Amino acid sequence: MTQAIQIIGGGLAGCEAAWQAAEQGATVELYEMKPHRYSPAHESELLGELVCSNSFRSNAGDSAVGLLKEEMRRLNSLVMRVAQATAVPAGSALAVDRLCFATALTQVIEKHPRITVIREEVTELPTSTAPVILATGPLTSPGMTTSLLQLTGTAHLAFYDAIAPIVSADSLDNAIIYRKSRWDEATPGDYLNCPLDADQYARFIDLLSSAETVPLKSFEDPKYFEGCLPIEVMCERGRDTLRFGPMKPVGLAHPQTGKEPYAVVQLRAENCEGTAYNLVGFQTKLTYAEQKRVFRTIPGLEQAEFVRLGSIHRNTFICAPALLDASLQMKKQPGLFLAGQLSGVEGYVESAAMGLLAGINAARWLSGKEMAVPPVGTALGALIRHLTESDPQHFQPSNVNFGLFPSLTQRLRKRNRGEYRAALALQLLAEWQVGLG
């Protein structure tokens, strides 16, 4: 492998791809435009900066995303290793201290003997004979987007992700807020809960319904990802939508009184010290002033100090079924791989997973080996199938979920299906790994 694999973008997918390719013996050049240029959502020079939630979601082995994490661990995922090392308490979820996570990831990548980090912006697709991995993320720059469009010959799709606010822990009213994880009776729990009665909930909904939002530009068409809807958009769907969504009180009875509130706002730790908390599911495009006014009506947040306010950002992705093959290569340009959210997946874990596969395949392409395509019965394979076999006319990004997997031929009780799928997937993955060579 005398040529260097060029990777554009130092986010989760780019870092994972660089690590995987380098561990396969390839030389890697990782291009990152920060600190010379920042996207609207980024502010740190570090690689792997998390700009939305600090959660990698469920760790449960019988959940689709928990299974995906385990598959990645078995394939030597750097992102999973660093996430585990920088984890903060989050119940059954894997959440990280975002600063510690990005710092550790940056250090590992910069110290790897076969990876060179080049701090400059790349605005056009390289014309290299060596493999290129494009992992520029949801906020791909205009120059690179134009270059990509020239190659694909088709308009890209876009929707908008909204970011949740973060509040300072010492500004919370602990006389009102109580600690409890949903359904967890044995331990105090990892989540803080702000309880609302019916009148408080009604007032909150009234304020939210009339609050001012940041207007979209005339050329912007909001195509929100259903798994990350702004709370004000959910509120528009009905007064009880939030109470059956992120403000669901089920399983969160007060540990002292045993009373279940009418609605709940949950807070999740943002760092190891527990000095900052994220409003779970409260991604929003309200103006900054309105966020402070509306969210401070939530019981326990009356004096809240906002470490970060919510915002909205664009997510750019390609129509993967029309453009990608199962190795994540562009059909029109072999040797050009796409990874991360740009490839058409949604979520931190899924983005890193596509980086993992792109990195492995770029190294295999360089050494003349057959491309590595995981079995469809695995979480990795299910995502690849979604990207390559969905209807191009109706394609939308997706988190990993068991609905993407092949149908089960066995009749099982609902509660046993996840465990069965996970066991089958890990068996398929092990057999596939043996055959990779």
mmCIF file of C-alpha atoms in Angstrom, residues 147-410:
data_model
loop_
_atom_site.group_PDB
_atom_site.id
_atom_site.type_symbol
_atom_site.label_atom_id
_atom_site.label_comp_id
_atom_site.label_asym_id
_atom_site.label_seq_id
_atom_site.Cartn_x
_atom_site.Cartn_y
_atom_site.Cartn_z
ATOM 1 C CA SER A 147 -18.224 19.297 -6.690
ATOM 2 C CA LEU A 148 -20.308 16.343 -5.522
ATOM 3 C CA LEU A 149 -23.301 17.498 -7.540
ATOM 4 C CA GLN A 150 -21.158 17.761 -10.654
ATOM 5 C CA LEU A 151 -20.249 14.123 -10.193
ATOM 6 C CA THR A 152 -23.716 12.793 -9.358
ATOM 7 C CA GLY A 153 -25.650 14.902 -11.829
ATOM 8 C CA THR A 154 -28.608 15.017 -9.469
ATOM 9 C CA ALA A 155 -29.843 17.349 -6.774
ATOM 10 C CA HIS A 156 -28.985 16.349 -3.220
ATOM 11 C CA LEU A 157 -31.595 16.139 -0.511
ATOM 12 C CA ALA A 158 -31.559 18.099 2.724
ATOM 13 C CA PHE A 159 -33.421 18.249 6.028
ATOM 14 C CA TYR A 160 -32.751 20.085 9.248
ATOM 15 C CA ASP A 161 -31.612 18.796 12.630
ATOM 16 C CA ALA A 162 -32.322 20.828 15.752
ATOM 17 C CA ILE A 163 -30.006 20.908 18.781
ATOM 18 C CA ALA A 164 -31.220 20.671 22.389
ATOM 19 C CA PRO A 165 -30.227 23.211 25.078
ATOM 20 C CA ILE A 166 -27.826 22.504 27.953
ATOM 21 C CA VAL A 167 -28.262 23.980 31.443
ATOM 22 C CA SER A 168 -25.867 24.473 34.340
ATOM 23 C CA ALA A 169 -26.409 21.983 37.177
ATOM 24 C CA ASP A 170 -25.958 24.535 39.957
ATOM 25 C CA SER A 171 -28.806 26.631 38.563
ATOM 26 C CA LEU A 172 -31.380 23.836 38.980
ATOM 27 C CA ASP A 173 -33.955 23.747 41.790
ATOM 28 C CA ASN A 174 -33.276 20.441 43.515
ATOM 29 C CA ALA A 175 -36.242 20.940 45.819
ATOM 30 C CA ILE A 176 -38.475 20.289 42.800
ATOM 31 C CA ILE A 177 -36.342 18.122 40.528
ATOM 32 C CA TYR A 178 -35.834 14.479 41.453
ATOM 33 C CA ARG A 179 -33.410 11.824 40.244
ATOM 34 C CA LYS A 180 -34.825 8.716 38.594
ATOM 35 C CA SER A 181 -34.371 6.575 35.497
ATOM 36 C CA ARG A 182 -37.516 5.284 33.812
ATOM 37 C CA TRP A 183 -38.785 2.072 35.438
ATOM 38 C CA ASP A 184 -35.644 1.830 37.615
ATOM 39 C CA GLU A 185 -36.753 1.269 41.216
ATOM 40 C CA ALA A 186 -33.516 -0.137 42.656
ATOM 41 C CA THR A 187 -31.145 2.820 42.209
ATOM 42 C CA PRO A 188 -31.497 6.617 42.388
ATOM 43 C CA GLY A 189 -31.167 6.749 38.594
ATOM 44 C CA ASP A 190 -29.044 8.759 36.174
ATOM 45 C CA TYR A 191 -31.666 11.244 34.941
ATOM 46 C CA LEU A 192 -32.987 14.375 36.602
ATOM 47 C CA ASN A 193 -36.738 14.885 36.231
ATOM 48 C CA CYS A 194 -38.756 18.103 36.193
ATOM 49 C CA PRO A 195 -42.376 17.145 36.999
ATOM 50 C CA LEU A 196 -45.358 19.056 35.606
ATOM 51 C CA ASP A 197 -48.997 18.826 36.688
ATOM 52 C CA ALA A 198 -51.849 19.280 34.189
ATOM 53 C CA ASP A 199 -52.048 23.052 34.625
ATOM 54 C CA GLN A 200 -48.287 23.518 34.318
ATOM 55 C CA TYR A 201 -48.221 21.373 31.194
ATOM 56 C CA ALA A 202 -51.107 23.325 29.639
ATOM 57 C CA ARG A 203 -49.315 26.611 30.316
ATOM 58 C CA PHE A 204 -46.102 25.282 28.823
ATOM 59 C CA ILE A 205 -47.901 24.116 25.668
ATOM 60 C CA ASP A 206 -49.620 27.493 25.306
ATOM 61 C CA LEU A 207 -46.297 29.327 25.564
ATOM 62 C CA LEU A 208 -44.523 26.936 23.229
ATOM 63 C CA SER A 209 -47.305 27.171 20.650
ATOM 64 C CA SER A 210 -47.011 30.946 20.429
ATOM 65 C CA ALA A 211 -43.230 31.274 20.812
ATOM 66 C CA GLU A 212 -41.135 32.847 18.069
ATOM 67 C CA THR A 213 -38.903 30.557 16.015
ATOM 68 C CA VAL A 214 -35.863 31.267 13.871
ATOM 69 C CA PRO A 215 -37.210 31.725 10.332
ATOM 70 C CA LEU A 216 -35.844 29.616 7.523
ATOM 71 C CA LYS A 217 -34.354 31.347 4.518
ATOM 72 C CA SER A 218 -36.544 31.598 1.423
ATOM 73 C CA PHE A 219 -34.610 28.832 -0.365
ATOM 74 C CA GLU A 220 -34.685 26.399 2.559
ATOM 75 C CA ASP A 221 -37.155 23.524 2.605
ATOM 76 C CA PRO A 222 -37.466 21.953 6.077
ATOM 77 C CA LYS A 223 -37.466 18.159 5.827
ATOM 78 C CA TYR A 224 -37.147 17.174 9.466
ATOM 79 C CA PHE A 225 -35.884 13.746 10.488
ATOM 80 C CA GLU A 226 -38.756 12.098 12.389
ATOM 81 C CA GLY A 227 -36.408 10.878 15.128
ATOM 82 C CA CYS A 228 -35.156 14.396 15.872
ATOM 83 C CA LEU A 229 -38.152 16.700 15.481
ATOM 84 C CA PRO A 230 -38.006 20.156 17.090
ATOM 85 C CA ILE A 231 -40.339 20.226 20.080
ATOM 86 C CA GLU A 232 -42.347 23.077 18.595
ATOM 87 C CA VAL A 233 -42.985 20.956 15.488
ATOM 88 C CA MET A 234 -44.166 18.087 17.691
ATOM 89 C CA CYS A 235 -46.358 20.532 19.592
ATOM 90 C CA GLU A 236 -48.055 21.546 16.335
ATOM 91 C CA ARG A 237 -49.247 17.950 15.935
ATOM 92 C CA GLY A 238 -51.450 18.144 19.031
ATOM 93 C CA ARG A 239 -51.459 19.301 22.646
ATOM 94 C CA ASP A 240 -50.692 15.829 23.981
ATOM 95 C CA THR A 241 -47.982 14.915 21.464
ATOM 96 C CA LEU A 242 -45.139 15.938 23.778
ATOM 97 C CA ARG A 243 -46.751 14.170 26.734
ATOM 98 C CA PHE A 244 -46.603 10.940 24.754
ATOM 99 C CA GLY A 245 -43.134 11.750 23.417
ATOM 100 C CA PRO A 246 -40.130 13.325 25.170
ATOM 101 C CA MET A 247 -42.279 14.503 28.112
ATOM 102 C CA LYS A 248 -43.787 11.056 28.744
ATOM 103 C CA PRO A 249 -44.190 10.501 32.530
ATOM 104 C CA VAL A 250 -44.657 6.717 32.429
ATOM 105 C CA GLY A 251 -42.250 4.892 34.741
ATOM 106 C CA LEU A 252 -41.143 8.108 36.452
ATOM 107 C CA ALA A 253 -43.199 8.147 39.635
ATOM 108 C CA HIS A 254 -41.665 10.350 42.334
ATOM 109 C CA PRO A 255 -39.380 8.159 44.497
ATOM 110 C CA GLN A 256 -40.659 9.708 47.759
ATOM 111 C CA THR A 257 -44.369 10.212 47.109
ATOM 112 C CA GLY A 258 -44.947 7.503 44.502
ATOM 113 C CA LYS A 259 -47.019 9.996 42.509
ATOM 114 C CA GLU A 260 -46.697 9.960 38.735
ATOM 115 C CA PRO A 261 -46.580 13.481 37.258
ATOM 116 C CA TYR A 262 -48.767 14.547 34.357
ATOM 117 C CA ALA A 263 -45.664 15.212 32.242
ATOM 118 C CA VAL A 264 -41.887 15.239 32.774
ATOM 119 C CA VAL A 265 -38.881 17.006 31.308
ATOM 120 C CA GLN A 266 -35.810 14.799 31.695
ATOM 121 C CA LEU A 267 -32.242 16.077 32.042
ATOM 122 C CA ARG A 268 -29.184 13.974 31.176
ATOM 123 C CA ALA A 269 -25.615 14.611 32.354
ATOM 124 C CA GLU A 270 -23.377 16.320 29.793
ATOM 125 C CA ASN A 271 -20.039 15.668 31.488
ATOM 126 C CA CYS A 272 -18.341 13.414 34.037
ATOM 127 C CA GLU A 273 -18.482 16.079 36.739
ATOM 128 C CA GLY A 274 -22.257 16.448 36.358
ATOM 129 C CA THR A 275 -21.981 20.242 36.094
ATOM 130 C CA ALA A 276 -24.165 20.515 32.990
ATOM 131 C CA TYR A 277 -27.333 18.770 31.830
ATOM 132 C CA ASN A 278 -28.998 18.293 28.440
ATOM 133 C CA LEU A 279 -32.772 18.700 28.047
ATOM 134 C CA VAL A 280 -33.600 15.276 26.625
ATOM 135 C CA GLY A 281 -35.617 15.416 23.410
ATOM 136 C CA PHE A 282 -35.830 19.226 23.513
ATOM 137 C CA GLN A 283 -34.134 19.967 20.208
ATOM 138 C CA THR A 284 -35.535 23.293 19.070
ATOM 139 C CA LYS A 285 -35.460 26.140 16.584
ATOM 140 C CA LEU A 286 -36.969 28.712 18.965
ATOM 141 C CA THR A 287 -35.111 32.010 19.130
ATOM 142 C CA TYR A 288 -32.627 32.276 21.983
ATOM 143 C CA ALA A 289 -34.791 34.773 23.870
ATOM 144 C CA GLU A 290 -37.858 32.571 23.541
ATOM 145 C CA GLN A 291 -35.977 29.479 24.697
ATOM 146 C CA LYS A 292 -35.067 31.221 27.947
ATOM 147 C CA ARG A 293 -38.591 32.573 28.440
ATOM 148 C CA VAL A 294 -40.437 29.320 27.681
ATOM 149 C CA PHE A 295 -38.069 26.771 29.215
ATOM 150 C CA ARG A 296 -37.785 28.694 32.483
ATOM 151 C CA THR A 297 -41.483 27.998 33.071
ATOM 152 C CA ILE A 298 -40.622 24.309 33.509
ATOM 153 C CA PRO A 299 -40.690 23.439 37.249
ATOM 154 C CA GLY A 300 -37.133 23.358 38.562
ATOM 155 C CA LEU A 301 -35.728 25.410 35.665
ATOM 156 C CA GLU A 302 -37.038 28.809 36.784
ATOM 157 C CA GLN A 303 -33.489 30.075 37.400
ATOM 158 C CA ALA A 304 -31.783 27.932 34.787
ATOM 159 C CA GLU A 305 -28.520 29.185 33.328
ATOM 160 C CA PHE A 306 -28.126 28.003 29.755
ATOM 161 C CA VAL A 307 -24.659 26.692 28.931
ATOM 162 C CA ARG A 308 -25.802 26.205 25.340
ATOM 163 C CA LEU A 309 -29.056 27.184 23.688
ATOM 164 C CA GLY A 310 -30.742 25.116 21.025
ATOM 165 C CA SER A 311 -30.290 25.812 17.333
ATOM 166 C CA ILE A 312 -31.097 24.445 13.916
ATOM 167 C CA HIS A 313 -28.676 23.201 11.297
ATOM 168 C CA ARG A 314 -28.818 21.705 7.851
ATOM 169 C CA ASN A 315 -28.174 18.051 7.171
ATOM 170 C CA THR A 316 -27.007 17.264 3.652
ATOM 171 C CA PHE A 317 -27.082 13.723 2.278
ATOM 172 C CA ILE A 318 -27.058 11.979 -1.080
ATOM 173 C CA CYS A 319 -29.729 9.725 -2.553
ATOM 174 C CA ALA A 320 -27.735 6.630 -1.653
ATOM 175 C CA PRO A 321 -29.816 3.953 -3.462
ATOM 176 C CA ALA A 322 -29.188 5.697 -6.766
ATOM 177 C CA LEU A 323 -25.529 6.506 -6.185
ATOM 178 C CA LEU A 324 -23.811 4.015 -3.857
ATOM 179 C CA ASP A 325 -22.926 0.356 -4.117
ATOM 180 C CA ALA A 326 -22.800 -1.986 -1.144
ATOM 181 C CA SER A 327 -19.153 -1.184 -0.408
ATOM 182 C CA LEU A 328 -20.076 2.529 -0.033
ATOM 183 C CA GLN A 329 -18.356 3.407 -3.312
ATOM 184 C CA MET A 330 -19.906 5.841 -5.755
ATOM 185 C CA LYS A 331 -21.172 3.866 -8.755
ATOM 186 C CA LYS A 332 -19.969 6.585 -11.114
ATOM 187 C CA GLN A 333 -16.485 6.765 -9.596
ATOM 188 C CA PRO A 334 -14.971 3.572 -8.175
ATOM 189 C CA GLY A 335 -12.473 4.348 -5.437
ATOM 190 C CA LEU A 336 -14.574 7.231 -4.085
ATOM 191 C CA PHE A 337 -16.259 6.133 -0.862
ATOM 192 C CA LEU A 338 -18.869 8.047 1.126
ATOM 193 C CA ALA A 339 -19.244 7.748 4.879
ATOM 194 C CA GLY A 340 -21.169 9.257 7.753
ATOM 195 C CA GLN A 341 -24.400 11.215 7.503
ATOM 196 C CA LEU A 342 -23.567 12.319 3.984
ATOM 197 C CA SER A 343 -24.045 8.689 2.900
ATOM 198 C CA GLY A 344 -27.650 8.686 4.102
ATOM 199 C CA VAL A 345 -27.641 7.374 7.662
ATOM 200 C CA GLU A 346 -28.741 9.275 10.746
ATOM 201 C CA GLY A 347 -27.089 9.306 14.165
ATOM 202 C CA TYR A 348 -23.647 9.293 15.727
ATOM 203 C CA VAL A 349 -23.308 5.519 15.905
ATOM 204 C CA GLU A 350 -24.596 4.931 12.392
ATOM 205 C CA SER A 351 -22.281 7.621 10.984
ATOM 206 C CA ALA A 352 -19.243 6.104 12.673
ATOM 207 C CA ALA A 353 -20.339 2.648 11.493
ATOM 208 C CA MET A 354 -20.325 3.781 7.863
ATOM 209 C CA GLY A 355 -16.882 5.282 8.463
ATOM 210 C CA LEU A 356 -15.747 1.918 9.797
ATOM 211 C CA LEU A 357 -16.891 0.072 6.675
ATOM 212 C CA ALA A 358 -15.573 2.749 4.306
ATOM 213 C CA GLY A 359 -12.169 2.643 5.997
ATOM 214 C CA ILE A 360 -11.956 -1.131 5.777
ATOM 215 C CA ASN A 361 -13.044 -1.172 2.132
ATOM 216 C CA ALA A 362 -10.752 1.663 1.059
ATOM 217 C CA ALA A 363 -7.787 -0.271 2.453
ATOM 218 C CA ARG A 364 -8.975 -3.468 0.769
ATOM 219 C CA TRP A 365 -9.471 -1.611 -2.537
ATOM 220 C CA LEU A 366 -5.905 -0.330 -2.333
ATOM 221 C CA SER A 367 -4.525 -3.829 -1.762
ATOM 222 C CA GLY A 368 -6.684 -5.445 -4.446
ATOM 223 C CA LYS A 369 -8.887 -7.426 -2.068
ATOM 224 C CA GLU A 370 -12.587 -8.158 -2.481
ATOM 225 C CA MET A 371 -14.884 -5.559 -0.938
ATOM 226 C CA ALA A 372 -16.244 -6.334 2.540
ATOM 227 C CA VAL A 373 -20.052 -6.249 2.640
ATOM 228 C CA PRO A 374 -21.549 -7.448 5.944
ATOM 229 C CA PRO A 375 -24.495 -9.898 5.954
ATOM 230 C CA VAL A 376 -27.935 -8.276 5.856
ATOM 231 C CA GLY A 377 -28.841 -10.049 9.095
ATOM 232 C CA THR A 378 -26.343 -7.874 10.972
ATOM 233 C CA ALA A 379 -26.975 -4.272 12.022
ATOM 234 C CA LEU A 380 -24.169 -3.121 9.717
ATOM 235 C CA GLY A 381 -25.596 -5.100 6.819
ATOM 236 C CA ALA A 382 -29.123 -3.833 7.485
ATOM 237 C CA LEU A 383 -27.902 -0.248 7.202
ATOM 238 C CA ILE A 384 -26.063 -1.006 3.960
ATOM 239 C CA ARG A 385 -29.219 -2.601 2.583
ATOM 240 C CA HIS A 386 -31.222 0.502 3.521
ATOM 241 C CA LEU A 387 -28.699 2.696 1.698
ATOM 242 C CA THR A 388 -28.497 0.586 -1.440
ATOM 243 C CA GLU A 389 -31.882 -1.149 -1.830
ATOM 244 C CA SER A 390 -34.433 1.466 -0.751
ATOM 245 C CA ASP A 391 -36.683 3.125 -3.305
ATOM 246 C CA PRO A 392 -34.664 6.108 -4.597
ATOM 247 C CA GLN A 393 -37.865 8.100 -5.104
ATOM 248 C CA HIS A 394 -38.729 7.948 -1.415
ATOM 249 C CA PHE A 395 -35.332 7.590 0.256
ATOM 250 C CA GLN A 396 -34.805 9.215 3.642
ATOM 251 C CA PRO A 397 -31.962 8.823 6.169
ATOM 252 C CA SER A 398 -32.595 6.394 8.991
ATOM 253 C CA ASN A 399 -31.261 5.327 12.338
ATOM 254 C CA VAL A 400 -30.608 1.618 12.679
ATOM 255 C CA ASN A 401 -33.752 -0.282 13.673
ATOM 256 C CA PHE A 402 -34.996 -3.847 13.446
ATOM 257 C CA GLY A 403 -37.427 -2.808 10.718
ATOM 258 C CA LEU A 404 -34.414 -2.620 8.385
ATOM 259 C CA PHE A 405 -33.537 -6.273 9.045
ATOM 260 C CA PRO A 406 -34.856 -9.250 7.045
ATOM 261 C CA SER A 407 -38.174 -10.605 8.336
ATOM 262 C CA LEU A 408 -37.928 -13.349 10.929
ATOM 263 C CA THR A 409 -38.993 -16.804 9.785
ATOM 264 C CA GLN A 410 -39.579 -17.911 13.378
#
